[in-house]
Amino acid sequence: MRAIADRGLRMAGPARGGSHPPGPRGGRPAFSSLTPGRPRQPRPALPTPRLLLAALALLLFAPPAAAAAKRVVVIKVDGLPHAAVERFVRERDRRTGKSVLPWFEHVFYERGTRLNNFYVRGMSLSGPSWSLLDTGQHLQIKGNVEFDRYTLHSYDYLNFIPFWIANVGGVRVDMPGAELLDELGIPLLADAYPYDERFMSFQLYQRGNRWTTLQRGLQNAVTSRGIRDFIDEWNTIGVGGRDILNEQQERELIGKLQDPRVRYLDFYTTDFDHAAHHNRDRATQLAALKELDALVGRLWAAIQQTPQAAETALVLVSDHGTNTDERVYSQGYNLVKLLGRAEGGGHHVVTKRRLLNDYALKGIYPLIPLIYTTTEESFYLKGESTTYPTALVDFDGNERASIHLRDSDLNLLHILLLELRRGKLSEPQRRAAREAFFQTLERRRPGWQRTFDELREELGALRRLIERQRRLVESQPKKFTKADADAGRDKEARREFARLDSWTGDERKYAAYAQQLANLLALDPARFTPERVRVEDLFAPGAMGDANTVRQLQNYVVGPAPRGLTLDIGGALDYEKSFRRVNYFELLARIAVLNNVQPGVASRPVDFSAVRVPAEAIAGALGEDLRADEVIWLYGGRDRQALVLARTGGGLSLRYLPVADLRQGADGRVTFTRAAWGAGLPLKLWEDARLAVPGGVSREAWLSGWRTDLEWLRAAHRTAYSNAVVGLHEQLGRHATEATDDRAPGLAEDERLLRRFRRRQRELVETDLLIFANDHWNFDVRGFNPGGNHGSLFRVSTHSTLMLAGGERAGVPRGLAVEEPYDSLSFMPTLLALTGQVEDGTRPVQALWRMGYRRFPGRLIGEIFEGRTDAPAPVADAEAAP
Amino acid sequence: MTHVNPKRIARKVFSLALIPLLLVSLAPRRAALGQIAAIVASDEDVLPRTGRAAPLFRLERTPVGREGELLTVFGGLGGPAPAAGTQQEVPLVSILRDTLGDEDPENDRLRHVWMLTYTRPTAWQRVASAVPFLYGRVGGKRASAKGMPPAVIDLAAPERDVWQRFMWLALQNVLINPHGAVAKSSSSALRANSERYRQAHILRALAILSLYEAETGERSPFTVAEAEEIQARLMLADQTFGGLLDDAYLERVHQKQHSQWLDTRGHNWELLRQRAEAEGLYFEPLTLPDGEPTHALLWVAREDLWKHRRRKFEKRFLNIAKPWGDRRLERWDGHTERRFYDAENRPVPEGTMGARVVELIPLALYGLDHPKIPSLLVDFRDGRNPQRREMSHRVIEDVARHVLALSRYGDIHYFLGRTVFDFVTSRRGMDINQPSRVRAYTQLKLLLSLDATLDRDLRREIEKRVERVSLNPLENDLEAEARIARRQYEALRAYAARPDGLAARLDRDRRAEMVPLAHGRAERVLLRFAGVLSLGLYKHREGAPAAEVRAALDRERKLAHHGRFLRKVSKSSPLVEVVWNVEDVRRSLRFVAESGARAGASTAKAASLIFARTHDAETRRLCLESLYRINNETAKRELLAIYRRPELDAGLRAVTERYLRDALREEQRIAPADAKAILAAVGR
């Protein structure tokens, strides 16, 4: 999905100061006013009595110098495992007798608070993980790369280079992740601070781009060194582009610390993540950590030299851990090749990462297009890899992979059409094939017709939105003063153009898909002449169509049967015998490699697959007792299956249900048999000695009940799969936002349609199969990551780092180690609470509410605030939020 | 009339003359294991099949007079270490440590490193190595080595390599090249072969010392700093400006290079495993005693030859012929192994319940330390295959340079074409025109010596084949090398025992080390120039009495030691006491404050930085004292800058003022502008 918001109903009223309209994007108007259907609180001209009372209470009871961080500096470290930090902080340097990470110890262990059990909520993958940390809201971005099933549009949240180029061209202002969250009405942490009061480094959810950083980085790389150092470092040791950028960003951040107006600063580094992907050895990882340690020291020292030191909090946070072990190389398995092979379905596969990128001449091209991996083993689409890819794979992470397969019925129709066009069928076969073609079409007609009708409505609303946006873009000033630039107004104007550009692209692509759907639906059996239709008119090139059902994935049509179309006794097409089919669950679970050369690494690369099962399809089989709003099926083999059930009304409750023989019938109903608890089930909870069920309750009884997400976290966080039950729901569940809730009362029709369109776009990137790798396996095929990987739900990969320290008035306890487990959703509310910007732990203050922030689903890290008699003094105005 | 450029005719004639040479050089060569101890080639199999029980290495200390010692690493290259002194044990690397006759490690200096298999070539080897396009061995050195063997590097003077390189470059261009293509190509070949020969031995020394360090760990007789210095200097030896690197960077060099090698190794391990898996071949990593896999074998199952006869084979990265349907494999009577695998495809011992048996035929052996791609070292079906790949880069280079007289710097077309060609072959990971696989060979030979798990027949097969790949006429065969190593070590010991031997050389080295103490920069440049002009025959040395030299070097080395430490401290942390033991820092500052008048500008800057980066009053006071003691302009400029700091407390300001005044009074070196400023600030 790309940016949509109803410009006609957008309010641009200044919320603070009046110098510029604050909002999630700094210079952008408050998001709460962007979505017209949202029941907006009418802004009272005068404070209400309730607000007056609150203000009075604050004045009366708040201590004169209430402890609250007035400034926050966040070091964002990609892929920093807590265990690595803990291990090395405890290790003494033989030469000095100090910790080998002395600054970590000095700042966070002695003068701050650290969380010993801080986990990713969801997969341990950078794109999704940072979105949780940066928003404090449930997961919307489900992978580093996402594909739209209808349009083949790819969202590449990690790739800076296309963003930089688009930024130079003026067509994009923010990284794709930030753009998408804007569209969903979810502001970032940095958005809580006006443009000129924050300093953002280059990162995944980046707003704007400072070209001067690149330019000055290059200059300083040469001029900041003496000639001797230059020779030593550049010629002998080597300094890479990332070093130059990091150095310059650090320089700029330290410079910004001198500006008392700047209250939010962050620094993003991927160095440890890169080192751990490449090298498993202790020395390399320690060297990367030492660099980080030195950075902590430099930033801490720089903060201490500013007048705001006492009120500054330094926070170090990571998005996930890393599965790295000195004794083991992480082994890759090529799912793309598997899908291309006959046994895998003979798919032409689309990826967003080039296979063996470092060995390809095309790999030097910075604008990564869609990569098509052609197979010679396709059963009916030979030579048509760029027109009809039938699988999309995202393997980033790389301990997991997401796979989209083309709607199996589209394959079936496509095969039948090709067979009919070939003219080699006997007349009975031909008649049966025609019948089967239209039978299938009729079976799917209701769903496709509904999609077409809805899309038509939504695209109508989108076109009207585009027209309004076009007028808005034309009305934007063409030139900006320095004051405008300093306030970010130039970027805001360019953002309007970026939105227009994005929506225009969406409209064009979806319209094309809708047209082809219409063509298919318009086929009339009486006038149907297969030889005269163009295949591309009926089957949208590149489109995957609707998501496959469990039944389809268990009986996926990959080509005509070797003996061609077969008729049954009645002369009708025998669907079973006429097509080659693949059961993808079994296929993936069956994969085993020939070379099993490392002790402790299994010969099976795939641990289990996870799919979302429509709750209504399985409701009958579950019964009332097990009634669930959302259902996820985990398949690790014939005798290794389970369901994760979720009830979402009135707080999240989750249940793990061992099952067997799950199937979906032709009528869509899902059936299964209950299985007993035992070892070997997905997530291996039963046999994990570290599962901590409450005293007095048997393991079976506890595991067989409905538990809240917090109960699951507390009981399971030390197990091998840690908070995987919660994480699976976070990853595969649907989390509505105001911007996708088209059922909210009082919405204007266009807004309702646009919200539905946004929701559709999010659902279109949901994959058919989410595949998790076994321990020390990965699915990276862009290159090799023998050092280690992440992406899975293993504790080693989800156990992340969060540490805080601050000056004496920043309100961060000293020498505190928090043992209570927390997850990513706790980060944002805790940070905002530390700066006095949330009330009762989850509700943003009015100023933030107006900017689009909403109640945070995560828990506050209470230990930080325990024993404090003083309420954090709000930095923003402290009106009560609705 | 057509004018034909005589140079072109000469090139043609020369090229034609070179063709037979080229063909001869392509012929398979006799045993060429130039980089491994003799035990590997001996008929008697001494590698037991069991795991290693005793240390592989032993260190022997030999005193050198009363002021130095020779540290020699012996390797039990027959697998697990045999008893000391038996024939299986081979002296491998010797390092000379100049201790100045005391126990204080601060004034120790590591000097020469001898890789004991590295020797002076015979006359015949020299001649052969000067023959262009002669890519192969010409026989081992038979005569016994006499006198002191050649060292591969002087750790105390690494910059010498850089100057020598430039000197040879100048000589080549100014004196030799004008004499025609023959002189040019011969001298180039001679130099290239010598460099490669030395590089191979440096790499071997590095591998041995690295393994030794890994095995001994904290028990190593080398301090952490010494171990890093040795390894980093050896790593830098083949880099153009490596010898000029400041000692303060050695730790980083060692860490970065080591990480890079491990990265490459892991990368190649995984690349090869995946390729083997994709092609249905069996992958077997081979590890050195420290547990690091450095090589890997690929096998094919005999039963699969028939089963997969119609299967496609993608040879990219594997660089071997298709095994399916290969008659040579179908009739294979060479080494095979029966292996047993369980249901999870794990290798299991014979007799394991449910295990399946597979007869494996070796296909190829690869080195995992080669940049970007695993390098093919042994092709069991085609012995010349690795040799051709190793040769490709050299042939292209030599033909272009010596036959076609093309230069990258003189011909834009060649420059562009070659750049594209190099880029494509490198980027695509093609195993031609790649950097030499000398490191992989060096490691392989060590591995063959140290890995006790390799089947003896297989090891012999590998040894036999790997010899063919040797391209350097200077290399000696395996038997000769072991003999050379032992004799050179004996010669070195004898030399160390003679009063006019190693001890005298140590004394000469010290006198050379004294030169910077007695001469200014300009004089030193002139003295070095004299050395260059005399082709290295003249080397200036100071003539002070030995005791005086010892005392001066003791001071100088300690000052260098403390200066290096202070530079490291100053650069490493914004608050010194968080990272360092403050007493260590004080100790170094105290030394500079007491005896640091000769310390350089970098030490002065370090003291100034430390002053700014500590809250420790004593350390700050020592920084000021050091800056006062260091007699150079930078020190006084830094002292003045500190004095001018507005936040400086009164006590320290008074101390600084006193030091500045004393410095003026003592007429220390102060820049005129600074002197004026000091006068204005503190008065006379």
XYZ file of C-alpha atoms in Angstrom, chain A residues 22 38 63 89 245 354-355 428 442 485 566 647 655 676-677 696 742:
17
model
C 3.192 19.609 13.759
C -12.193 9.290 12.391
C 7.146 18.476 42.736
C 30.445 -6.947 29.821
C 28.596 7.652 7.002
C 19.278 -11.130 -6.663
C 20.465 -14.689 -6.202
C -14.576 -35.186 -25.644
C -18.369 -20.099 -11.857
C 13.755 24.357 5.203
C -8.197 -37.270 -18.260
C -9.337 -14.362 20.998
C -4.184 -21.047 23.127
C -2.178 -35.357 22.544
C 0.543 -33.247 24.034
C 0.408 -25.979 41.432
C -14.086 1.080 7.349
